[in-house]
mmCIF file of C-alpha atoms in Angstrom:
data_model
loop_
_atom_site.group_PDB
_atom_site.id
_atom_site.type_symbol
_atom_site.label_atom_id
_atom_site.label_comp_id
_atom_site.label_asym_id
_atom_site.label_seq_id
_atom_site.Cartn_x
_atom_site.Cartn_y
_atom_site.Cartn_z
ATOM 1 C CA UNK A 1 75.883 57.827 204.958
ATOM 2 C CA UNK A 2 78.230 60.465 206.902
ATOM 3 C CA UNK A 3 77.295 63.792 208.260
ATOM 4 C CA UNK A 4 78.735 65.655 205.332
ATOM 5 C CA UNK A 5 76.712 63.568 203.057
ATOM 6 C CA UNK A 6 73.869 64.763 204.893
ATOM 7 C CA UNK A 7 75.352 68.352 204.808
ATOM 8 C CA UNK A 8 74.788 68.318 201.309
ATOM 9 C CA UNK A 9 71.359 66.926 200.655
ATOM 10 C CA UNK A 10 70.171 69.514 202.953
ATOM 11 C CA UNK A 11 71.387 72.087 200.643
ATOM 12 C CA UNK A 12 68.742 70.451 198.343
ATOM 13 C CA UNK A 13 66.115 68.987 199.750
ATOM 14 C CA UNK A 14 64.834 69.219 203.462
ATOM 15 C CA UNK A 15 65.589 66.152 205.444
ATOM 16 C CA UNK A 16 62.927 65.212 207.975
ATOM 17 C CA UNK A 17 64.909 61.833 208.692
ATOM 18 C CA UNK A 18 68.245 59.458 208.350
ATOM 19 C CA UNK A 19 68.043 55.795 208.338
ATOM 20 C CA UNK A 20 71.179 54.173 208.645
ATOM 21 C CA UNK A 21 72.489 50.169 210.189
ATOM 22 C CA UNK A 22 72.758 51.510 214.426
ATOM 23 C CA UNK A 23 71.576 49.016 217.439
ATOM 24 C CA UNK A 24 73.404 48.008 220.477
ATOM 25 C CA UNK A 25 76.002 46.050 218.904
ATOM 26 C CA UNK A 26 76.746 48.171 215.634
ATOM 27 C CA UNK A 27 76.979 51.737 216.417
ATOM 28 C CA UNK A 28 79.268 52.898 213.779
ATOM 29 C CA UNK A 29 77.364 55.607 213.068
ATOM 30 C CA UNK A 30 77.314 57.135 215.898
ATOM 31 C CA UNK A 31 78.621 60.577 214.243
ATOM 32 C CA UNK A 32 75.528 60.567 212.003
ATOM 33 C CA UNK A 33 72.980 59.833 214.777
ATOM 34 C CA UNK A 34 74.925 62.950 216.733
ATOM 35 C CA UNK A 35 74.572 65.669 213.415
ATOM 36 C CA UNK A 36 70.659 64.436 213.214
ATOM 37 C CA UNK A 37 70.722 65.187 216.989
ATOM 38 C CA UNK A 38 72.419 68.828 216.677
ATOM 39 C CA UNK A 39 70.135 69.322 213.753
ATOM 40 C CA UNK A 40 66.719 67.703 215.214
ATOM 41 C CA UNK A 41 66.340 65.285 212.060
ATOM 42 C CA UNK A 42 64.990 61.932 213.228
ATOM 43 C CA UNK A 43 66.824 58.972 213.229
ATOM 44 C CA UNK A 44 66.036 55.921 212.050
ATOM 45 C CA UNK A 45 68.273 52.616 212.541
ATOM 46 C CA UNK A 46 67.970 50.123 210.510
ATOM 47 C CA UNK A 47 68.227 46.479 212.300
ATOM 48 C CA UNK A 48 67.716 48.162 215.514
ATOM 49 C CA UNK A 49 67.173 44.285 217.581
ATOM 50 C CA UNK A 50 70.390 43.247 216.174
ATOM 51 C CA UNK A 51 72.154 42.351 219.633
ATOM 52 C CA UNK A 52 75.063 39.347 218.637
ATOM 53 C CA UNK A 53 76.905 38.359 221.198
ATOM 54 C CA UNK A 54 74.913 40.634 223.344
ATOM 55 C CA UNK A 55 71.748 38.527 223.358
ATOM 56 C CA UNK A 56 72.746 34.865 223.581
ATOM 57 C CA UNK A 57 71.615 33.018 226.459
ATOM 58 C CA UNK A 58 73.503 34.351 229.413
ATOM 59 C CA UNK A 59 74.693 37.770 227.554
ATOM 60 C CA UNK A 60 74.453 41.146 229.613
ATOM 61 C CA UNK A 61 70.882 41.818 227.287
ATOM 62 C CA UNK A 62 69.407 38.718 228.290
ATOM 63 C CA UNK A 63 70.709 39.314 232.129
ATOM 64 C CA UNK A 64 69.503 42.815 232.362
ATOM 65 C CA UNK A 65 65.978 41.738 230.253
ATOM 66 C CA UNK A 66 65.264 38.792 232.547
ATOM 67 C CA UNK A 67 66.369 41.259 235.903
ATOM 68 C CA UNK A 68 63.799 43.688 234.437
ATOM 69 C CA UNK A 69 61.163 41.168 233.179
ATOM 70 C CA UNK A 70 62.181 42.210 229.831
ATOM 71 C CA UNK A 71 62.464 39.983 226.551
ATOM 72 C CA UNK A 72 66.210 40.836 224.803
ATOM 73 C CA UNK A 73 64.493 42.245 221.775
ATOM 74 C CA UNK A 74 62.725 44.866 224.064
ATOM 75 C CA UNK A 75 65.607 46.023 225.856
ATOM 76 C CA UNK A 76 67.341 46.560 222.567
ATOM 77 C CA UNK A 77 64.229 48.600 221.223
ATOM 78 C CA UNK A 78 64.494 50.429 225.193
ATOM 79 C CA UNK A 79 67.994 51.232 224.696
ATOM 80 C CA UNK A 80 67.862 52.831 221.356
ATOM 81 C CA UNK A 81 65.006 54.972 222.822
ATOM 82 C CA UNK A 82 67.068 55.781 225.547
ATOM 83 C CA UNK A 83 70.008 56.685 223.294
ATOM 84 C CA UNK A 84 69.137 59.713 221.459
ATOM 85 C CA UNK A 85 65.419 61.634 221.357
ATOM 86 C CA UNK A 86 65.889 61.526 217.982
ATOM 87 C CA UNK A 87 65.706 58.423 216.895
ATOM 88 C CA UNK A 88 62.658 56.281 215.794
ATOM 89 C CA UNK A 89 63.056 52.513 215.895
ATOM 90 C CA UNK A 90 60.614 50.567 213.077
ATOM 91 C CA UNK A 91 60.952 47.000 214.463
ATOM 92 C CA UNK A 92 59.601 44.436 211.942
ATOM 93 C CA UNK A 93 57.216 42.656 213.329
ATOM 94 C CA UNK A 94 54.927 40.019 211.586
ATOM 95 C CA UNK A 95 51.920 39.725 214.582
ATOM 96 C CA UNK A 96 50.077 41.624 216.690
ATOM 97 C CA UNK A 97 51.267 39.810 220.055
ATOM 98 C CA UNK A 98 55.210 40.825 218.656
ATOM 99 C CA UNK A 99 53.878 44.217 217.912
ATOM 100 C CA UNK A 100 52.631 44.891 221.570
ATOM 101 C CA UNK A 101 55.882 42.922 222.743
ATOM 102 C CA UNK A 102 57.647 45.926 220.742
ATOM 103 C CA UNK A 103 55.244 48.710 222.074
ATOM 104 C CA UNK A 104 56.017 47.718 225.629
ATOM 105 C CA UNK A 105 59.442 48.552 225.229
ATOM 106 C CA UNK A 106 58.917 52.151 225.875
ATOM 107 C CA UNK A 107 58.120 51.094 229.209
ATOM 108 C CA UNK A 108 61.128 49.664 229.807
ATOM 109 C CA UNK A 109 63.640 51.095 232.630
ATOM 110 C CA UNK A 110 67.435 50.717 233.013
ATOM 111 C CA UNK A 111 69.588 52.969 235.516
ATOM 112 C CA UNK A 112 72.356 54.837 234.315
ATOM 113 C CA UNK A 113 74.670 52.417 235.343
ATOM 114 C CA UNK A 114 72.916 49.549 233.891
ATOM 115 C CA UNK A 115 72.702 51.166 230.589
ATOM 116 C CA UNK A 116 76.676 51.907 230.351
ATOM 117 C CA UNK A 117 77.529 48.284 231.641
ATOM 118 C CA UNK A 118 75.350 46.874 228.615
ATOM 119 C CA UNK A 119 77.262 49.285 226.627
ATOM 120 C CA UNK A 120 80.833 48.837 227.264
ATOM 121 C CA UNK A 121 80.224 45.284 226.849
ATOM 122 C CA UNK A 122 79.006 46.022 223.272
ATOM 123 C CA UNK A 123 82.370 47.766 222.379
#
């Protein structure tokens, strides 16, 4: 989906969200995340945890979750929250223990420069 796409369903039908493929790692869409921000529509990624390279054993996630007593799946949940006020992760999640893990990454705190290290790895 692109913002003009958008543009026009709005013409028809109000749009109270966008779900589109953004996480860490894949953030293609970052032009449709900033319209839903100018135009306070939610934001919902789909395969939000997907971290690649970013996760594997020794990666910057898995650094920065282990610094912060974090699991890597959090911190990707933590930065998407972080990202945009707009958006609304829906992890899947298949327990209750994984559905706390998931809940507890709202709690979850990286510094500015922490966050933009992370993310200029990703690129």
């Amino acid at each position: 989906m692109k913002p003009n796409e958008i543009e026009q369903a709005r013409k028809i039908v109000k749009m109270s969200a966008c779900r589109t493929c953004y996480n860490i790692g894949d953030r293609q869409h970052e032009d449709v995340l900033e319209y839903c921000e100018q135009h306070g529509i939610g934001f919902i990624p789909w395969f939000p945890v997907a971290a690649g390279k970013l996760a594997q054993p020794g990666g910057k996630l898995d650094e920065a979750a282990k610094k912060h007593g974090a699991t890597v799946s959090q911190l990707s949940l933590a930065w998407l929250l972080h990202r945009s006020p707009v958006m609304l992760p829906i992890p899947g999640t298949s327990s209750v223990e994984h559905l706390e893990e998931n809940i507890a990454a709202a709690d979850v705190k990286l510094s500015a420069a922490e966050w933009k290290e992370i993310e200029d790895f990703a690129k």
